[in-house]
PDB file of C-alpha atoms in Angstrom:
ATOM      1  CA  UNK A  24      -5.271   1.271  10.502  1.00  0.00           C
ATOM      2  CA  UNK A  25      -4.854   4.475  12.516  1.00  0.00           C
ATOM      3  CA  UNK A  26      -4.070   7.693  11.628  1.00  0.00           C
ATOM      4  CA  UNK A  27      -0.568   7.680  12.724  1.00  0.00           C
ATOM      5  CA  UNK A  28      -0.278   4.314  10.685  1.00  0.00           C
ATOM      6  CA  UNK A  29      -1.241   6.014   7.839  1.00  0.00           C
ATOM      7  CA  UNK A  30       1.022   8.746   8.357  1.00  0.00           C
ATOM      8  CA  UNK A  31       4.129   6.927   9.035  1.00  0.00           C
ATOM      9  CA  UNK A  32       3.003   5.045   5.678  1.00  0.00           C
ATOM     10  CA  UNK A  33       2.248   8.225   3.610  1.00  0.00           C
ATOM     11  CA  UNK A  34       5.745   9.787   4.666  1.00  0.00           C
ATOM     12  CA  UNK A  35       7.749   6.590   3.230  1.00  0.00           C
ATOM     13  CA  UNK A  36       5.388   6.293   0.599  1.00  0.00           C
ATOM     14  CA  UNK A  37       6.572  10.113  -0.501  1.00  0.00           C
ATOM     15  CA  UNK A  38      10.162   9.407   0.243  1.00  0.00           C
ATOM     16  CA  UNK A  39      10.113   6.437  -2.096  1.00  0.00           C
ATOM     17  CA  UNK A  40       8.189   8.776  -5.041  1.00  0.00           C
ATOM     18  CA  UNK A  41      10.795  11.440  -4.217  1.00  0.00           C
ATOM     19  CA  UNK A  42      13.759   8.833  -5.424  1.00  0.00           C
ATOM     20  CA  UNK A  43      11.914   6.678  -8.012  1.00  0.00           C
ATOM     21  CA  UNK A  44      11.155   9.823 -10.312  1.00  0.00           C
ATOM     22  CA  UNK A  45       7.316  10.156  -9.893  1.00  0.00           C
ATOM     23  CA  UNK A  46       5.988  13.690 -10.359  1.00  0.00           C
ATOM     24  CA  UNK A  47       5.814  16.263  -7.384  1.00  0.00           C
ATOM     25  CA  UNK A  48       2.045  16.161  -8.249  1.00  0.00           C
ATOM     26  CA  UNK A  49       1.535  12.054  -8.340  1.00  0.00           C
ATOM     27  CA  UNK A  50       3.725  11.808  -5.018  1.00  0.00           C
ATOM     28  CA  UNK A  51       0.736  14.768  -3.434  1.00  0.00           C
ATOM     29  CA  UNK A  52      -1.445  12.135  -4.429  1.00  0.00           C
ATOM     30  CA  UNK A  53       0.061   8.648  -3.753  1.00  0.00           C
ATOM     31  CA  UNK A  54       0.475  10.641  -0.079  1.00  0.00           C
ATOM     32  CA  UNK A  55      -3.228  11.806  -0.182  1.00  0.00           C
ATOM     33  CA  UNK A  56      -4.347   7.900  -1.095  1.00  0.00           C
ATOM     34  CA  UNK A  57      -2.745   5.982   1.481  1.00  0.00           C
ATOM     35  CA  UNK A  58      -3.839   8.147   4.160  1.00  0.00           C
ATOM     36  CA  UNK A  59      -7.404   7.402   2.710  1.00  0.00           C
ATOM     37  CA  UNK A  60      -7.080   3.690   1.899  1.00  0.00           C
ATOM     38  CA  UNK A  61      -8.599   2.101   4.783  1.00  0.00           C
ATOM     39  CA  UNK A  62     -11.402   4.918   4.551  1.00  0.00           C
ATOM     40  CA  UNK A  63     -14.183   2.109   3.180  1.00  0.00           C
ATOM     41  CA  UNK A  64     -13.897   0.884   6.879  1.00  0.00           C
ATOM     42  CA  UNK A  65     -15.793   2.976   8.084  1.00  0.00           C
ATOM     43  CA  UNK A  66     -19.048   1.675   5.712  1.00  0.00           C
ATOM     44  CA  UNK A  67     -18.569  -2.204   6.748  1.00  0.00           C
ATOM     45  CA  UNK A  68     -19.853  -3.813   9.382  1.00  0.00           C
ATOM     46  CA  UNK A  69     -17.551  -4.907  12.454  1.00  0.00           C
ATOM     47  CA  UNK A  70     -17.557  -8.453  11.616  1.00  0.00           C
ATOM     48  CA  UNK A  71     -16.327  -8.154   8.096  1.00  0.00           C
ATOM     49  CA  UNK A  72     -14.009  -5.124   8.816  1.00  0.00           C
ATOM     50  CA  UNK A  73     -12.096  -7.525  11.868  1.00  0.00           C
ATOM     51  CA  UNK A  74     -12.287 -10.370   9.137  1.00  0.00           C
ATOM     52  CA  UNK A  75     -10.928  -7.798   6.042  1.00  0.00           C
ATOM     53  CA  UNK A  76      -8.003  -6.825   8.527  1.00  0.00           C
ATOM     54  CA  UNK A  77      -6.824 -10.400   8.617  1.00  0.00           C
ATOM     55  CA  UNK A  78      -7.448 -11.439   5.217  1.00  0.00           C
ATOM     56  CA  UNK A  79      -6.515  -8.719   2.694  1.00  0.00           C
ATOM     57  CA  UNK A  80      -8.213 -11.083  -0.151  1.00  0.00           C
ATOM     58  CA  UNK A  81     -11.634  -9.884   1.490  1.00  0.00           C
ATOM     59  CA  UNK A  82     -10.963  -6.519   0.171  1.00  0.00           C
ATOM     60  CA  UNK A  83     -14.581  -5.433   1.000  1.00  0.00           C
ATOM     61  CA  UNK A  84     -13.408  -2.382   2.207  1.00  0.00           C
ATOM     62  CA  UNK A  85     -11.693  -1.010  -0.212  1.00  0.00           C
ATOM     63  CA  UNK A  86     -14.418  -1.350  -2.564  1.00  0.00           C
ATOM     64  CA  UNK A  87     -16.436   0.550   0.029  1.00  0.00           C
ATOM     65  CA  UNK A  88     -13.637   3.033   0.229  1.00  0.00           C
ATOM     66  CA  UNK A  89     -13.802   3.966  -3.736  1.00  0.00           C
ATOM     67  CA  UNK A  90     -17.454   4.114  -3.414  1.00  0.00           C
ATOM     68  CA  UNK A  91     -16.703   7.039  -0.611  1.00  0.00           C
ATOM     69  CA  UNK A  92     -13.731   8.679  -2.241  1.00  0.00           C
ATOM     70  CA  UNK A  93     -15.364   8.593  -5.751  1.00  0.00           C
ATOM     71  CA  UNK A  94     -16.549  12.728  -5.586  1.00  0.00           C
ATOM     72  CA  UNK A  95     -12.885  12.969  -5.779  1.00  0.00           C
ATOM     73  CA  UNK A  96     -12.469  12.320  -9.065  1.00  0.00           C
ATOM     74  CA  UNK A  97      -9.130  10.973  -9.162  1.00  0.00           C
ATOM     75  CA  UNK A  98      -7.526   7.941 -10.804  1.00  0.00           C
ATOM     76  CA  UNK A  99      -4.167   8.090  -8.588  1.00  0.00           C
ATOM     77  CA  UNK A 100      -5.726   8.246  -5.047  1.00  0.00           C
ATOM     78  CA  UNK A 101      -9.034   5.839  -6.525  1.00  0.00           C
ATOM     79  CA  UNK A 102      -6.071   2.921  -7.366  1.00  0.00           C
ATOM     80  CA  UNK A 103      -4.385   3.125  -4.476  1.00  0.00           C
ATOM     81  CA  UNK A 104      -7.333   2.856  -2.136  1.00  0.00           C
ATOM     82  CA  UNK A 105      -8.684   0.227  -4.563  1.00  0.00           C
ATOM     83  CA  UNK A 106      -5.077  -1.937  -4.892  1.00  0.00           C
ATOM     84  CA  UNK A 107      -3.595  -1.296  -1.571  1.00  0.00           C
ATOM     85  CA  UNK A 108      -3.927  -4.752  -0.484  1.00  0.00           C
ATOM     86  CA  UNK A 109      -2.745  -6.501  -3.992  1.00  0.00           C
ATOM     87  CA  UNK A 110       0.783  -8.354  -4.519  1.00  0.00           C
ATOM     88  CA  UNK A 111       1.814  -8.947  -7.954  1.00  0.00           C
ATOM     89  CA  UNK A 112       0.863 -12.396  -7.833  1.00  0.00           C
ATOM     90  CA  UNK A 113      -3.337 -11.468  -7.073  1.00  0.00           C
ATOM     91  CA  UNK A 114      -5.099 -11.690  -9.661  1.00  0.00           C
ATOM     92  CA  UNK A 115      -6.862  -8.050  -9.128  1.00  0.00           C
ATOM     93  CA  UNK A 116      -3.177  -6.240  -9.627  1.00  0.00           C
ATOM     94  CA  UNK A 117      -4.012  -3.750 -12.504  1.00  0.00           C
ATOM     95  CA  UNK A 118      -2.109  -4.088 -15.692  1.00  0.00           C
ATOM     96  CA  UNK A 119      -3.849  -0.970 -17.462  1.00  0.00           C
ATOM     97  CA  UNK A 120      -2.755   1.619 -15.576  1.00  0.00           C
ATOM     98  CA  UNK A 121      -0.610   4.477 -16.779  1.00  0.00           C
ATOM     99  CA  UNK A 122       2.887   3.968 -15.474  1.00  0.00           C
ATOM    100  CA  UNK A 123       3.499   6.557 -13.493  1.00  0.00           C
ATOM    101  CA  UNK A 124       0.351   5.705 -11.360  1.00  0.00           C
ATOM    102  CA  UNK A 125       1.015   2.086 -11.329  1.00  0.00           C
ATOM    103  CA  UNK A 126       4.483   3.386 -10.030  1.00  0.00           C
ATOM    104  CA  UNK A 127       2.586   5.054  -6.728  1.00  0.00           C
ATOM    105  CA  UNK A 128       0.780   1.713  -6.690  1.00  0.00           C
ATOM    106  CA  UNK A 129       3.555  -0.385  -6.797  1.00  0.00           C
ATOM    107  CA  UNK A 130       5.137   2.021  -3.696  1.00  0.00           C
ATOM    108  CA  UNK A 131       2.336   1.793  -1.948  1.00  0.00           C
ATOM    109  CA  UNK A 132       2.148  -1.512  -1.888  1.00  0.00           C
ATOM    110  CA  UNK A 133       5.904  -2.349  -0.367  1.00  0.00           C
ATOM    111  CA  UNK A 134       4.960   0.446   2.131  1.00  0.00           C
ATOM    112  CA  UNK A 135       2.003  -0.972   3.322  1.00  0.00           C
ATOM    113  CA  UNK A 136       3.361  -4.340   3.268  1.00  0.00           C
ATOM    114  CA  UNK A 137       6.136  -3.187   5.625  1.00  0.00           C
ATOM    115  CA  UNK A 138       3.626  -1.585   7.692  1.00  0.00           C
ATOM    116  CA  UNK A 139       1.831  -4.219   8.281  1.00  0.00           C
ATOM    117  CA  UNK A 140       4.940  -6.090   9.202  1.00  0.00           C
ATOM    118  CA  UNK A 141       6.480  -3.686  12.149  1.00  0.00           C
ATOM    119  CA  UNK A 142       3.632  -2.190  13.100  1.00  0.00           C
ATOM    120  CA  UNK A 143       0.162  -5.222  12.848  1.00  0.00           C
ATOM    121  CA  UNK A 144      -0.950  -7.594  15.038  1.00  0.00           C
ATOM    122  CA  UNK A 145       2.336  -9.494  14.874  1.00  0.00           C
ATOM    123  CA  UNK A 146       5.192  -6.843  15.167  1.00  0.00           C
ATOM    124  CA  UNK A 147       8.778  -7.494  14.277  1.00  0.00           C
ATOM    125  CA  UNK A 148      12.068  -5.271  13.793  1.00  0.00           C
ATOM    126  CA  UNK A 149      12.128  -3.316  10.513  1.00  0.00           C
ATOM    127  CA  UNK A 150      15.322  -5.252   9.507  1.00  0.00           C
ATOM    128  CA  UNK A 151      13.052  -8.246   9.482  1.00  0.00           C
ATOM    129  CA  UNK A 152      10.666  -7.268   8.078  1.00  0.00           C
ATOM    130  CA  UNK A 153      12.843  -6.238   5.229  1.00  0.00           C
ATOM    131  CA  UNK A 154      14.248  -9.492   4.849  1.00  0.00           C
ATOM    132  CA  UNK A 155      10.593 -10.880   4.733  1.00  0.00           C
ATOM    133  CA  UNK A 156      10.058  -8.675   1.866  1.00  0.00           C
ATOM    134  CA  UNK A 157      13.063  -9.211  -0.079  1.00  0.00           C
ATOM    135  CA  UNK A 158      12.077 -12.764   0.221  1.00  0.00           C
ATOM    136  CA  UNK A 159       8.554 -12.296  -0.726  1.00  0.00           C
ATOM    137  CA  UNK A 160      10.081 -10.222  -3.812  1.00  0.00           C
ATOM    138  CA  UNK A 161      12.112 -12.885  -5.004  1.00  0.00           C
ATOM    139  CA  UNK A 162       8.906 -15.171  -4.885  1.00  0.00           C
ATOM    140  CA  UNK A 163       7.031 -12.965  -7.224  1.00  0.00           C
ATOM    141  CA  UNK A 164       4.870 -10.829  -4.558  1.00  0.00           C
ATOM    142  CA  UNK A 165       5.965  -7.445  -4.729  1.00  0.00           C
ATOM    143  CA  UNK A 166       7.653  -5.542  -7.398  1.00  0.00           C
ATOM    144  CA  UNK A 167      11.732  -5.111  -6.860  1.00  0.00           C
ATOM    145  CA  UNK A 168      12.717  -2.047  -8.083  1.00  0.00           C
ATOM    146  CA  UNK A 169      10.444  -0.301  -5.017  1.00  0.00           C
ATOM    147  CA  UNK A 170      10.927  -3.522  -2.795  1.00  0.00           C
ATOM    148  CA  UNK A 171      14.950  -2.587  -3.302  1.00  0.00           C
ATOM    149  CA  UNK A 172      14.091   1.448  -2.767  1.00  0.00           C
ATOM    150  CA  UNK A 173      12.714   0.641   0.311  1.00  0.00           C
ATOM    151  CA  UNK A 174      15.724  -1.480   1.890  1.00  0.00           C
ATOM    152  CA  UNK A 175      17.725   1.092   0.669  1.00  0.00           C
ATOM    153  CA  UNK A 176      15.891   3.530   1.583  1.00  0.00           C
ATOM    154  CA  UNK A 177      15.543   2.509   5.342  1.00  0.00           C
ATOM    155  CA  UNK A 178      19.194   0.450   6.169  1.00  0.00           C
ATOM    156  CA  UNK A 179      20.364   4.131   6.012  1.00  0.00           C
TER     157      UNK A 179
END
């Protein structure tokens, strides 16, 4: 992930808090984790960080990334480095989070899915990749209410 990656992620990521009634404070921070949650690459080796980038079940770095980010302190940036990767359907999604921060988790993870959509190593238009994800909703993967926020959001 590069920075401008993260960026473009972060900014839909605090559009999407801005309409779905998260805090001004949790949308700083749902901003401030997803341009950290690909930090933990930087403490893996090559190998696994090429093999992590193509299978987000090897989530090696994002356990190295809350080992980094852990001076922070902070339960809203440490779950969305941590969960960045999970669909509703792994079995590491969190359940015992408060809701508001399982809210920024839930955006996150439609943003990043869409990011890695348009924008990874196999690109398409963001109207496709929407579709993908409203048909990956419907199968259980991502949550709908910020899977529908986002198509919304962008067919603008």
């Amino acid at each position: 992930g590069s920075v401008a990656s993260s960026r473009r992620c972060a900014n839909l990521a605090e559009h999407l808090a801005m309409v779905s009634a998260v805090t001004d404070k949790a949308a700083e921070k749902l901003r401030l984790g997803i341009m950290l949650r690909d930090i933990g690459f930087i403490a893996c080796s090559d190998e696994i960080a090429h093999k992590d980038d193509t299978d987000p079940n090897l989530n090696e770095h994002t356990i190295r990334g809350l080992e980094i980010i852990s001076g922070l302190n902070d339960e809203l940036v440490e779950a969305i480095v941590r969960y960045h990767h999970s669909t509703l359907k792994s079995n590491d999604y969190p359940t015992d989070l408060s809701s508001d921060i399982l809210k920024c988790v839930n955006i996150a993870l439609v943003c990043n899915r869409l990011e890695e959509l348009v924008y990874g190593p196999d690109p398409c238009p963001k109207k496709e990749a929407l579709e993908a994800i409203r048909a990956e909703t419907e199968e259980g993967y991502w949550p709908q209410e910020e899977a529908e926020l986002l198509a919304r959001l962008l067919s603008n």
